[in-house]
Coordinates of N, CA and C in Angstrom, one line a residue:
M947 N -16.5 -46.3 47.3 CA -15.5 -45.1 46.9 C -16.3 -43.9 46.6
V948 N -16.2 -42.8 47.2 CA -17.0 -41.6 47.1 C -16.0 -40.6 46.5
G949 N -15.9 -40.4 45.2 CA -14.9 -39.5 44.7 C -13.5 -40.2 44.6
S950 N -12.6 -39.4 44.1 CA -11.3 -40.0 44.0 C -10.2 -39.0 44.4
G951 N -10.5 -37.8 44.8 CA -9.5 -36.7 44.9 C -8.7 -36.7 46.2
R952 N -9.4 -37.2 47.3 CA -8.6 -37.2 48.7 C -7.6 -38.3 48.7
P953 N -6.6 -38.0 49.5 CA -5.6 -39.2 49.9 C -6.4 -40.1 50.9
L954 N -6.0 -41.3 50.8 CA -6.7 -42.4 51.6 C -5.6 -42.8 52.8
F955 N -6.1 -42.7 53.9 CA -5.2 -43.2 55.1 C -5.9 -44.3 55.8
V956 N -5.3 -45.5 56.0 CA -5.7 -46.7 56.5 C -5.1 -46.9 57.9
L957 N -5.9 -47.1 58.8 CA -5.5 -47.5 60.2 C -5.6 -49.0 60.3
F958 N -4.5 -49.7 60.4 CA -4.5 -51.1 60.3 C -3.9 -51.8 61.7
G959 N -4.6 -52.7 62.3 CA -4.1 -53.2 63.5 C -5.1 -53.9 64.4
S960 N -4.8 -54.1 65.7 CA -5.7 -54.9 66.5 C -6.6 -53.9 67.2
S961 N -7.0 -54.2 68.5 CA -8.1 -53.5 69.1 C -7.7 -52.1 69.4
I962 N -6.5 -51.8 69.6 CA -6.1 -50.3 69.7 C -6.3 -49.5 68.6
V963 N -6.4 -50.2 67.4 CA -6.9 -49.5 66.2 C -8.5 -49.6 66.1
Q964 N -9.1 -50.8 66.3 CA -10.5 -50.9 66.1 C -11.3 -50.0 67.1
F965 N -10.7 -49.8 68.2 CA -11.3 -48.9 69.2 C -11.0 -47.4 69.1
S966 N -10.2 -47.1 68.1 CA -9.7 -45.8 68.0 C -10.7 -44.7 67.6
F967 N -12.0 -45.1 67.4 CA -13.1 -44.1 67.3 C -13.9 -44.1 68.5
S968 N -13.6 -44.8 69.5 CA -14.4 -44.8 70.7 C -13.6 -43.9 71.8
N969 N -14.4 -43.4 72.8 CA -13.9 -42.7 74.0 C -12.9 -41.5 73.4
E970 N -13.5 -40.7 72.4 CA -12.7 -39.7 71.9 C -11.2 -40.2 71.4
G971 N -11.3 -41.2 70.8 CA -10.0 -41.9 70.3 C -9.2 -41.2 69.3
W972 N -7.9 -41.8 69.0 CA -7.0 -41.1 68.2 C -7.4 -41.2 66.7
G973 N -8.3 -42.3 66.3 CA -8.6 -42.4 65.0 C -9.8 -41.3 64.7
A974 N -10.6 -41.3 65.6 CA -11.7 -40.2 65.5 C -11.1 -38.8 65.4
T975 N -10.0 -38.6 66.3 CA -9.5 -37.2 66.2 C -8.7 -36.9 64.9
L976 N -8.1 -37.9 64.3 CA -7.4 -37.8 63.0 C -8.5 -37.5 62.0
A977 N -9.6 -38.2 62.0 CA -10.7 -38.2 61.0 C -11.2 -36.6 61.1
D978 N -11.3 -36.1 62.2 CA -11.7 -34.6 62.4 C -10.6 -33.7 61.8
I979 N -9.4 -33.9 62.2 CA -8.3 -33.1 61.7 C -8.1 -33.1 60.2
Y980 N -8.3 -34.2 59.7 CA -8.2 -34.4 58.2 C -9.6 -34.3 57.5
A981 N -10.6 -33.7 58.1 CA -11.9 -33.6 57.3 C -11.7 -32.6 56.2
R982 N -12.2 -33.0 55.1 CA -12.1 -32.3 53.8 C -10.7 -32.3 53.2
K983 N -9.8 -33.1 53.8 CA -8.4 -33.4 53.3 C -8.0 -34.7 53.0
A984 N -8.4 -35.7 53.7 CA -8.1 -37.1 53.6 C -9.1 -38.0 54.2
D985 N -9.3 -39.1 53.6 CA -10.3 -40.1 54.1 C -9.6 -41.1 55.0
I986 N -10.1 -41.2 56.2 CA -9.5 -42.1 57.3 C -10.4 -43.4 57.2
L987 N -9.7 -44.5 56.9 CA -10.4 -45.7 56.7 C -9.9 -46.7 57.9
L988 N -10.8 -47.2 58.6 CA -10.5 -48.1 59.8 C -10.5 -49.5 59.4
R989 N -9.3 -50.2 59.7 CA -9.2 -51.6 59.6 C -8.5 -52.1 60.7
G990 N -9.3 -52.1 61.9 CA -8.9 -52.7 63.1 C -9.5 -53.8 63.5
Y991 N -8.9 -54.9 64.1 CA -9.5 -56.2 64.4 C -9.1 -56.6 65.8
C992 N -10.1 -56.6 66.7 CA -9.9 -56.9 68.1 C -9.4 -58.2 68.2
G993 N -8.3 -58.4 69.1 CA -7.9 -59.8 69.3 C -6.8 -60.3 68.4
W994 N -6.5 -59.6 67.4 CA -5.5 -60.0 66.3 C -4.1 -59.9 66.7
N995 N -3.3 -60.8 66.2 CA -1.9 -60.7 66.3 C -1.3 -60.5 64.9
S996 N 0.1 -60.6 64.9 CA 0.7 -60.3 63.5 C 0.5 -61.6 62.6
R997 N 0.3 -62.8 63.3 CA 0.0 -64.0 62.4 C -1.3 -63.8 61.6
R998 N -2.3 -63.5 62.4 CA -3.7 -63.4 61.9 C -3.7 -62.3 60.8
A999 N -3.0 -61.2 61.1 CA -2.8 -60.1 60.1 C -2.3 -60.6 58.7
L1000 N -1.2 -61.5 58.9 CA -0.6 -61.9 57.6 C -1.6 -62.9 56.8
Q1001 N -2.5 -63.6 57.5 CA -3.3 -64.4 56.8 C -4.2 -63.8 55.7
V1002 N -4.5 -62.6 56.1 CA -5.5 -61.9 55.2 C -5.0 -60.5 54.7
I1003 N -3.8 -60.2 54.8 CA -3.3 -59.0 54.5 C -3.5 -58.6 52.9
D1004 N -3.4 -59.7 52.1 CA -3.7 -59.6 50.7 C -5.1 -59.2 50.4
K1005 N -6.1 -59.6 51.2 CA -7.4 -59.2 51.1 C -7.7 -57.8 51.6
I1006 N -7.0 -57.3 52.5 CA -7.2 -56.1 53.1 C -6.6 -55.0 52.2
F1007 N -5.3 -55.4 51.8 CA -4.5 -54.5 50.9 C -4.2 -55.3 49.6
P1008 N -5.2 -55.4 48.7 CA -4.9 -56.1 47.4 C -4.0 -55.2 46.6
K1009 N -3.0 -55.8 46.1 CA -1.9 -55.2 45.1 C -2.6 -54.6 43.8
D1010 N -3.7 -55.2 43.4 CA -4.3 -54.7 42.2 C -5.4 -53.8 42.4
A1011 N -5.6 -53.2 43.7 CA -6.7 -52.2 43.9 C -6.5 -51.0 43.1
A1012 N -7.7 -50.5 42.6 CA -7.6 -49.4 41.7 C -7.0 -48.0 42.4
V1013 N -7.3 -47.9 43.7 CA -6.7 -46.8 44.6 C -6.0 -47.4 45.7
Q1014 N -4.7 -47.0 45.8 CA -3.9 -47.5 46.9 C -3.8 -46.4 48.1
P1015 N -3.5 -46.7 49.3 CA -3.6 -45.9 50.3 C -2.3 -44.9 50.2
S1016 N -2.5 -43.7 50.7 CA -1.2 -42.8 50.6 C -0.6 -43.0 52.0
L1017 N -1.1 -43.5 52.9 CA -0.6 -43.7 54.3 C -1.3 -44.9 54.9
V1018 N -0.4 -45.7 55.6 CA -1.0 -46.8 56.4 C -0.3 -46.6 57.8
I1019 N -1.0 -46.6 58.8 CA -0.7 -46.7 60.2 C -0.8 -48.0 60.8
V1020 N 0.2 -48.7 61.3 CA 0.1 -50.1 61.5 C 0.4 -50.3 63.1
Y1021 N -0.4 -51.1 63.8 CA -0.1 -51.5 65.1 C -0.5 -53.0 65.4
F1022 N 0.6 -53.7 65.6 CA 0.4 -55.1 66.2 C 1.5 -55.3 67.1
G1023 N 1.2 -56.0 68.2 CA 2.3 -56.2 69.2 C 1.8 -56.5 70.6
G1024 N 0.8 -55.9 71.0 CA 0.3 -56.1 72.4 C -0.3 -57.4 72.5
N1025 N -1.0 -58.0 71.6 CA -1.5 -59.4 71.7 C -0.3 -60.3 71.5
D1026 N 0.6 -60.1 70.6 CA 1.8 -61.0 70.3 C 2.6 -61.1 71.5
S1027 N 2.6 -60.1 72.4 CA 3.6 -60.0 73.5 C 3.0 -60.7 74.7
M1028 N 1.7 -61.2 74.8 CA 1.1 -62.0 75.8 C 1.8 -63.2 76.0
G1029 N 1.8 -63.7 77.3 CA 2.5 -65.0 77.6 C 1.9 -66.1 76.8
P1030 N 2.7 -67.2 76.6 CA 2.1 -68.2 75.8 C 1.2 -69.0 76.8
H1031 N 0.3 -69.8 76.1 CA -0.6 -70.7 76.8 C -0.2 -72.1 76.5
P1032 N -0.2 -73.1 77.7 CA 0.3 -74.4 77.5 C -0.4 -75.1 76.4
S1033 N -1.6 -74.8 76.0 CA -2.3 -75.4 74.9 C -1.8 -75.1 73.5
G1034 N -1.0 -74.1 73.5 CA -0.6 -73.6 72.1 C -1.6 -72.6 71.5
L1035 N -2.8 -72.5 72.1 CA -3.7 -71.5 71.6 C -3.5 -70.2 72.1
G1036 N -4.2 -69.3 71.5 CA -3.9 -67.9 72.2 C -3.3 -67.0 71.2
P1037 N -3.1 -65.7 71.6 CA -2.5 -64.7 70.7 C -0.8 -64.7 70.7
H1038 N -0.2 -65.3 71.7 CA 1.1 -65.1 71.7 C 1.9 -65.5 70.5
V1039 N 3.0 -64.7 70.2 CA 3.8 -65.0 69.1 C 5.2 -64.8 69.5
P1040 N 6.1 -65.8 69.4 CA 7.4 -65.5 70.0 C 8.2 -64.3 69.3
L1041 N 9.0 -63.6 69.9 CA 9.6 -62.4 69.6 C 10.3 -62.6 68.1
P1042 N 11.1 -63.6 67.9 CA 11.7 -63.7 66.5 C 10.6 -63.8 65.5
E1043 N 9.5 -64.5 65.7 CA 8.5 -64.7 64.6 C 7.7 -63.3 64.5
Y1044 N 7.5 -62.6 65.5 CA 6.9 -61.3 65.6 C 7.6 -60.4 64.7
I1045 N 8.9 -60.3 64.7 CA 9.8 -59.4 64.0 C 9.7 -59.8 62.5
E1046 N 9.7 -61.2 62.2 CA 9.7 -61.6 60.8 C 8.3 -61.1 60.2
N1047 N 7.3 -61.4 61.1 CA 5.9 -61.0 60.6 C 5.6 -59.6 60.3
M1048 N 6.3 -58.7 61.2 CA 6.2 -57.3 60.9 C 7.0 -56.9 59.7
N1049 N 8.1 -57.6 59.5 CA 8.8 -57.4 58.4 C 8.1 -57.7 57.1
R1050 N 7.3 -58.7 57.1 CA 6.5 -59.2 55.8 C 5.4 -58.2 55.7
I1051 N 4.8 -57.7 56.7 CA 3.7 -56.8 56.7 C 4.2 -55.5 56.0
A1052 N 5.3 -55.0 56.5 CA 5.9 -53.8 55.9 C 6.2 -54.0 54.5
K1053 N 6.9 -55.1 54.1 CA 7.2 -55.4 52.6 C 5.9 -55.3 51.8
H1054 N 4.9 -56.0 52.3 CA 3.7 -56.0 51.5 C 3.2 -54.6 51.4
L1055 N 3.1 -53.7 52.4 CA 2.6 -52.4 52.2 C 3.4 -51.5 51.3
K1056 N 4.8 -51.7 51.4 CA 5.7 -51.0 50.6 C 5.5 -51.3 49.1
S1057 N 5.0 -52.6 48.9 CA 4.9 -53.0 47.5 C 3.6 -52.4 46.8
L1058 N 2.7 -51.9 47.6 CA 1.4 -51.3 47.1 C 1.5 -50.2 46.0
S1059 N 2.4 -49.3 46.4 CA 2.6 -48.1 45.4 C 3.9 -47.4 45.9
E1060 N 4.6 -46.7 45.0 CA 5.7 -45.9 45.4 C 5.2 -44.7 46.3
K1061 N 4.1 -44.4 46.2 CA 3.6 -43.2 47.1 C 2.9 -43.6 48.5
T1062 N 2.9 -45.0 48.6 CA 2.3 -45.4 50.0 C 3.3 -45.3 51.1
R1063 N 2.9 -44.4 52.0 CA 3.8 -44.2 53.2 C 3.3 -45.0 54.3
I1064 N 4.2 -45.4 55.3 CA 4.0 -46.3 56.3 C 4.5 -45.7 57.7
I1065 N 3.7 -45.8 58.7 CA 4.0 -45.5 60.1 C 3.7 -46.7 61.0
F1066 N 4.7 -47.2 61.7 CA 4.3 -48.3 62.7 C 4.3 -47.6 64.0
L1067 N 3.3 -48.2 64.9 CA 3.2 -47.8 66.2 C 3.8 -48.9 67.1
S1068 N 4.6 -48.7 68.0 CA 5.2 -49.8 68.8 C 4.3 -50.0 70.0
C1069 N 4.6 -51.1 70.8 CA 3.7 -51.5 71.9 C 3.8 -50.3 72.9
P1070 N 2.6 -49.9 73.4 CA 2.7 -48.9 74.6 C 2.8 -49.7 75.8
P1071 N 3.1 -49.0 77.0 CA 3.1 -49.6 78.3 C 1.7 -50.0 78.7
I1072 N 1.4 -50.9 79.8 CA 0.2 -51.1 80.2 C 0.1 -50.8 81.7
N1073 N -1.1 -50.7 82.2 CA -1.3 -50.6 83.6 C -1.6 -52.0 84.1
E1074 N -0.5 -52.7 84.7 CA -0.7 -54.1 85.0 C -1.9 -54.3 86.2
E1075 N -1.9 -53.3 87.1 CA -2.9 -53.5 88.1 C -4.4 -53.5 87.4
M1076 N -4.6 -52.5 86.6 CA -5.9 -52.6 85.8 C -6.2 -53.8 85.0
V1077 N -5.1 -54.3 84.4 CA -5.2 -55.5 83.5 C -5.6 -56.7 84.4
C1078 N -5.1 -56.8 85.5 CA -5.4 -57.9 86.5 C -7.0 -57.9 86.8
Q1079 N -7.6 -56.8 86.7 CA -9.0 -56.6 87.0 C -9.9 -57.2 85.8
L1080 N -9.3 -57.4 84.7 CA -10.0 -57.9 83.5 C -10.3 -59.3 83.5
E1081 N -9.8 -60.1 84.5 CA -9.9 -61.5 84.5 C -11.5 -61.9 84.6
S1082 N -11.7 -62.9 83.8 CA -13.2 -63.4 83.6 C -13.3 -64.9 83.7
P1083 N -14.4 -65.3 84.2 CA -14.6 -66.9 84.1 C -14.7 -67.4 82.8
F1084 N -14.9 -66.6 81.7 CA -15.0 -67.0 80.3 C -13.7 -67.0 79.6
I1085 N -12.7 -66.3 80.2 CA -11.4 -66.1 79.5 C -10.3 -66.6 80.4
G1086 N -9.3 -67.3 79.8 CA -8.1 -67.7 80.7 C -7.3 -66.6 81.2
K1087 N -6.4 -66.9 82.1 CA -5.7 -65.8 82.7 C -4.9 -65.0 81.7
I1088 N -4.9 -63.8 81.9 CA -4.4 -62.8 81.0 C -2.8 -62.5 81.5
E1089 N -2.0 -63.0 80.6 CA -0.6 -62.6 81.0 C 0.0 -61.5 80.1
R1090 N -0.1 -60.3 80.7 CA 0.5 -59.2 80.0 C 1.3 -58.3 81.1
T1091 N 2.5 -58.1 80.7 CA 3.4 -57.4 81.5 C 4.1 -56.3 80.8
N1092 N 4.5 -55.2 81.6 CA 5.2 -54.1 80.9 C 6.6 -54.6 80.4
E1093 N 7.2 -55.6 81.0 CA 8.5 -56.0 80.5 C 8.3 -56.7 79.2
L1094 N 7.3 -57.5 79.0 CA 7.2 -58.0 77.6 C 6.8 -57.0 76.6
C1095 N 5.9 -56.0 77.0 CA 5.6 -55.0 76.1 C 6.9 -54.2 75.7
R1096 N 7.8 -53.9 76.7 CA 9.0 -53.3 76.2 C 9.8 -54.0 75.2
K1097 N 10.0 -55.3 75.4 CA 10.8 -56.1 74.5 C 10.2 -56.0 73.1
Y1098 N 8.9 -56.2 73.0 CA 8.3 -56.1 71.6 C 8.2 -54.7 71.1
S1099 N 8.2 -53.7 71.9 CA 8.3 -52.4 71.4 C 9.6 -52.1 70.8
E1100 N 10.7 -52.5 71.6 CA 12.0 -52.3 71.1 C 12.4 -53.0 69.9
A1101 N 11.7 -54.2 69.8 CA 12.0 -55.0 68.5 C 11.3 -54.3 67.4
C1102 N 10.1 -53.7 67.5 CA 9.4 -53.1 66.5 C 10.2 -51.9 66.0
I1103 N 10.8 -51.0 67.0 CA 11.5 -49.9 66.7 C 12.8 -50.2 65.8
Q1104 N 13.5 -51.3 66.2 CA 14.7 -51.6 65.7 C 14.4 -52.2 64.2
L1105 N 13.5 -53.0 63.9 CA 12.9 -53.4 62.7 C 12.8 -52.2 61.8
C1106 N 12.0 -51.2 62.4 CA 11.6 -50.1 61.4 C 12.8 -49.2 61.1
N1107 N 13.9 -49.1 62.1 CA 15.1 -48.4 61.8 C 15.8 -49.1 60.8
D1108 N 15.8 -50.5 60.8 CA 16.5 -51.2 59.7 C 16.0 -51.2 58.4
M1109 N 14.6 -51.0 58.4 CA 14.0 -50.9 57.1 C 13.7 -49.5 56.5
D1110 N 14.2 -48.6 57.4 CA 14.0 -47.1 57.1 C 12.5 -46.7 57.0
L1111 N 11.8 -47.3 58.1 CA 10.4 -46.9 58.1 C 10.1 -46.0 59.3
K1112 N 9.1 -45.2 59.2 CA 8.7 -44.2 60.4 C 8.1 -45.1 61.4
V1113 N 8.5 -44.9 62.6 CA 7.9 -45.6 63.8 C 7.8 -44.6 65.0
I1114 N 6.7 -44.8 65.7 CA 6.4 -44.0 66.9 C 6.6 -45.0 68.1
D1115 N 7.5 -44.5 69.0 CA 7.8 -45.2 70.2 C 6.7 -44.9 71.2
L1116 N 5.6 -45.7 71.2 CA 4.6 -45.4 72.2 C 5.0 -45.7 73.6
W1117 N 5.9 -46.7 73.7 CA 6.4 -47.1 75.1 C 6.9 -45.9 75.8
T1118 N 7.8 -45.1 75.1 CA 8.4 -43.9 75.7 C 7.5 -42.8 75.8
A1119 N 6.7 -42.5 74.6 CA 5.9 -41.4 74.6 C 4.7 -41.4 75.7
M1120 N 4.1 -42.5 76.0 CA 3.2 -42.6 77.0 C 3.7 -42.2 78.4
Q1121 N 4.9 -42.6 78.7 CA 5.5 -42.6 80.0 C 6.2 -41.3 80.2
K1122 N 6.1 -40.4 79.2 CA 6.6 -38.9 79.5 C 5.6 -38.3 80.6
R1123 N 4.5 -38.7 80.6 CA 3.5 -38.2 81.6 C 3.7 -38.9 83.0
D1124 N 3.8 -38.1 83.9 CA 4.0 -38.8 85.3 C 2.8 -39.6 85.7
D1125 N 1.7 -39.3 85.3 CA 0.4 -40.0 85.7 C -0.1 -40.8 84.6
W1126 N 0.8 -41.3 83.8 CA 0.4 -42.1 82.5 C -0.4 -43.2 82.9
A1127 N -0.1 -44.0 84.1 CA -0.7 -45.3 84.3 C -2.2 -45.2 84.7
T1128 N -2.4 -44.1 85.3 CA -3.9 -43.7 85.8 C -4.8 -42.9 84.7
V1129 N -4.2 -42.2 83.9 CA -5.1 -41.4 83.1 C -5.0 -41.8 81.6
C1130 N -4.1 -42.6 81.2 CA -4.1 -43.0 79.7 C -4.7 -44.2 79.2
F1131 N -5.4 -44.9 80.1 CA -6.1 -46.2 79.7 C -7.5 -46.2 80.2
T1132 N -8.4 -46.9 79.5 CA -9.8 -47.2 80.0 C -9.9 -48.5 80.8
D1133 N -8.8 -49.4 80.5 CA -8.9 -50.8 81.1 C -7.5 -51.2 81.4
G1134 N -6.5 -50.4 81.3 CA -5.1 -50.8 81.6 C -4.3 -51.1 80.2
I1135 N -5.2 -51.3 79.1 CA -4.6 -51.6 77.8 C -5.0 -50.5 76.7
H1136 N -6.2 -50.3 76.6 CA -6.8 -49.5 75.5 C -6.9 -48.0 76.1
F1137 N -6.7 -47.1 75.1 CA -6.5 -45.8 75.4 C -7.7 -45.0 75.8
S1138 N -7.6 -44.2 76.7 CA -8.5 -43.1 77.2 C -8.4 -42.0 76.2
S1139 N -9.2 -41.0 76.4 CA -9.1 -39.8 75.5 C -7.7 -39.1 75.8
E1140 N -7.2 -39.2 77.0 CA -5.8 -38.6 77.3 C -4.7 -39.3 76.6
G1141 N -4.9 -40.7 76.7 CA -3.9 -41.5 76.0 C -3.9 -41.3 74.5
S1142 N -5.2 -41.2 73.9 CA -5.3 -40.9 72.5 C -4.6 -39.6 72.0
K1143 N -4.7 -38.6 72.9 CA -4.2 -37.3 72.6 C -2.6 -37.4 72.3
I1144 N -2.0 -38.3 73.1 CA -0.5 -38.6 73.0 C -0.3 -39.2 71.6
V1145 N -1.1 -40.1 71.3 CA -0.8 -40.8 69.9 C -1.1 -39.9 68.8
V1146 N -2.1 -39.0 68.9 CA -2.3 -38.1 67.8 C -1.1 -37.1 67.6
A1147 N -0.7 -36.6 68.8 CA 0.4 -35.6 68.7 C 1.7 -36.3 68.1
E1148 N 2.0 -37.6 68.5 CA 3.1 -38.2 67.9 C 2.9 -38.4 66.3
I1149 N 1.7 -38.8 66.0 CA 1.5 -39.1 64.5 C 1.7 -37.7 63.8
L1150 N 1.0 -36.7 64.3 CA 1.2 -35.5 63.6 C 2.7 -34.8 63.5
K1151 N 3.4 -35.3 64.6 CA 4.8 -34.8 64.5 C 5.6 -35.6 63.5
V1152 N 5.3 -36.8 63.3 CA 6.0 -37.6 62.2 C 5.5 -37.1 60.8
L1153 N 4.1 -36.8 60.7 CA 3.7 -36.3 59.4 C 4.3 -35.0 59.0
K1154 N 4.4 -34.1 60.1 CA 5.0 -32.8 59.8 C 6.5 -32.8 59.4
E1155 N 7.2 -33.6 60.0 CA 8.7 -33.7 59.9 C 9.2 -34.7 58.7
A1156 N 8.3 -35.5 58.3 CA 8.7 -36.4 57.2 C 9.1 -35.6 56.0
E1157 N 10.0 -36.0 55.3 CA 10.4 -35.3 54.0 C 9.8 -36.2 52.8
W1158 N 8.4 -36.2 52.9 CA 7.7 -36.9 51.9 C 7.1 -36.0 50.9
E1159 N 7.2 -36.3 49.6 CA 6.5 -35.6 48.6 C 5.4 -36.4 48.0
P1160 N 4.2 -36.0 47.9 CA 3.8 -34.7 48.6 C 3.7 -34.9 50.2
S1161 N 3.7 -33.8 50.9 CA 3.6 -33.9 52.3 C 2.2 -34.4 52.7
L1162 N 2.1 -35.2 53.8 CA 0.8 -35.7 54.3 C 0.3 -35.0 55.6
H1163 N 1.1 -34.0 56.0 CA 0.7 -33.2 57.1 C -0.6 -32.5 56.8
W1164 N -1.4 -32.4 57.7 CA -2.9 -31.8 57.4 C -2.8 -30.3 56.9
K1165 N -1.9 -29.5 57.5 CA -1.8 -28.3 57.1 C -1.3 -28.0 55.6
S1166 N -0.7 -29.2 55.0 CA 0.0 -29.1 53.7 C -1.1 -29.6 52.7
L1167 N -2.1 -30.3 53.1 CA -3.1 -30.8 52.2 C -4.1 -29.7 51.8
P1168 N -4.6 -29.8 50.6 CA -5.6 -28.8 50.2 C -7.0 -29.2 50.8
T1169 N -7.7 -28.2 51.1 CA -9.1 -28.3 51.7 C -10.1 -28.6 50.6
E1170 N -10.9 -29.6 50.5 CA -11.8 -29.8 49.4 C -12.9 -28.8 49.2
F1171 N -13.0 -28.3 48.1 CA -14.1 -27.3 47.9 C -14.0 -26.1 48.8
A1172 N -12.7 -25.6 48.8 CA -12.5 -24.4 49.8 C -12.8 -23.0 49.2
E1173 N -13.3 -23.1 47.9 CA -13.6 -21.8 47.3 C -14.7 -21.0 47.9
D1174 N -14.8 -19.8 47.8 CA -15.9 -18.9 48.2 C -17.1 -19.3 47.6
S1175 N -18.3 -19.1 48.3 CA -19.6 -19.4 47.7 C -20.6 -18.4 48.1
P1176 N -21.5 -17.9 47.3 CA -22.5 -16.9 47.7 C -23.6 -17.6 48.6
Y1177 N -23.5 -18.9 48.9 CA -24.4 -19.6 49.8 C -24.0 -19.6 51.2
Y1178 N -22.8 -19.2 51.5 CA -22.3 -19.2 52.8 C -23.0 -18.0 53.7
L1179 N -22.8 -18.0 55.0 CA -23.5 -17.0 55.8 C -23.0 -15.6 55.3
V1180 N -23.8 -14.5 55.3 CA -23.6 -13.2 54.8 C -22.7 -12.6 55.9
A1181 N -21.6 -11.9 55.4 CA -20.7 -11.2 56.3 C -21.4 -10.0 56.9
S1182 N -20.7 -9.4 57.9 CA -21.3 -8.2 58.5 C -21.4 -7.0 57.6
D1183 N -20.5 -7.0 56.4 CA -20.7 -5.8 55.6 C -21.9 -5.9 54.6
G1184 N -22.5 -7.1 54.7 CA -23.7 -7.3 53.9 C -23.5 -7.5 52.4
L1185 N -22.2 -7.5 52.0 CA -21.8 -7.4 50.6 C -21.1 -8.8 50.1
S1186 N -20.7 -9.6 51.2 CA -19.9 -10.8 50.8 C -20.4 -11.8 51.8
T1187 N -19.9 -12.9 51.6 CA -20.1 -14.1 52.5 C -18.8 -14.6 53.3
F1188 N -19.1 -15.2 54.4 CA -17.9 -15.7 55.3 C -17.6 -17.1 55.0
N1189 N -16.4 -17.4 54.5 CA -16.1 -18.7 54.1 C -15.6 -19.6 55.3
P1190 N -16.3 -20.6 55.7 CA -16.0 -21.4 56.9 C -15.1 -22.6 56.7
S1191 N -14.6 -22.8 55.4 CA -14.0 -24.0 55.0 C -12.8 -24.4 55.7
E1192 N -12.0 -23.4 56.3 CA -10.8 -23.7 57.2 C -11.1 -23.5 58.6
W1193 N -12.3 -23.4 59.1 CA -12.5 -23.2 60.4 C -11.9 -24.4 61.2
T1194 N -11.3 -24.1 62.5 CA -11.0 -25.1 63.5 C -11.4 -24.8 64.8
S1195 N -12.1 -23.9 65.0 CA -12.4 -23.2 66.4 C -13.3 -24.3 67.1
H1196 N -13.9 -25.3 66.4 CA -14.7 -26.2 67.2 C -13.8 -27.3 67.9
R1197 N -12.6 -27.3 67.7 CA -11.6 -28.3 68.3 C -11.3 -27.9 69.7
E1198 N -11.2 -28.7 70.6 CA -10.8 -28.5 72.0 C -9.2 -28.2 71.9
I1199 N -8.6 -28.9 71.0 CA -7.0 -28.7 70.9 C -6.8 -28.2 69.6
Q1200 N -6.0 -27.1 69.4 CA -5.6 -26.6 68.1 C -4.3 -27.3 67.6
W1201 N -4.5 -28.4 66.9 CA -3.4 -29.3 66.6 C -2.3 -28.7 65.7
D1202 N -1.1 -28.9 65.9 CA -0.2 -28.3 65.1 C 0.1 -29.3 63.8

């Protein structure tokens, strides 16, 4: 822990979370947007399903931690929604159990603090043709379909509505682009930079519109050490310095 003044945001989930700092990912973009405003902590675990998450959630989010997160963004479902293997091994989790697991994850996170806010991400669609190309002699057949993703996405959304939780419908958000299947993924499952831009826009929309006190939208949070300093670059008048603490000109997108 470095200091204690900034809010803590935790990204918790499977590979869509773990890889969110790769390929101009959505986690990296959030870290840039919230620079000097909040700390973004990555807790992503490639290959995990909701069962595995529940096994260790107390270790990842201990209830007696000195500092609790201000925001947790949760994603599980893509692995859960894969077809079952005859051996009983593998990531598949039946839909009713997935709903119950996500319910338990949500209740645990809500119990951390009265100020801990939660956003769930639902299952996005996949590019089935690209996924077929992922087959390997070292891994059994991958059974992932858009129909299964849709069912788990809808279940996650319904659960969040029932529990009064914020949820982002990635299934719908991704498909608003006509070319989503070809530009939003690196491998048919994980997000390209274009796919991640959609995720960031949806997260910022929720944070801006949420009636949370305090607001967690980046424009509402104070910038750390934003006061003027005589050590900044000297302004053109030669009498003052130019304060760069709020600069955003380096960003390709000026996020709202």
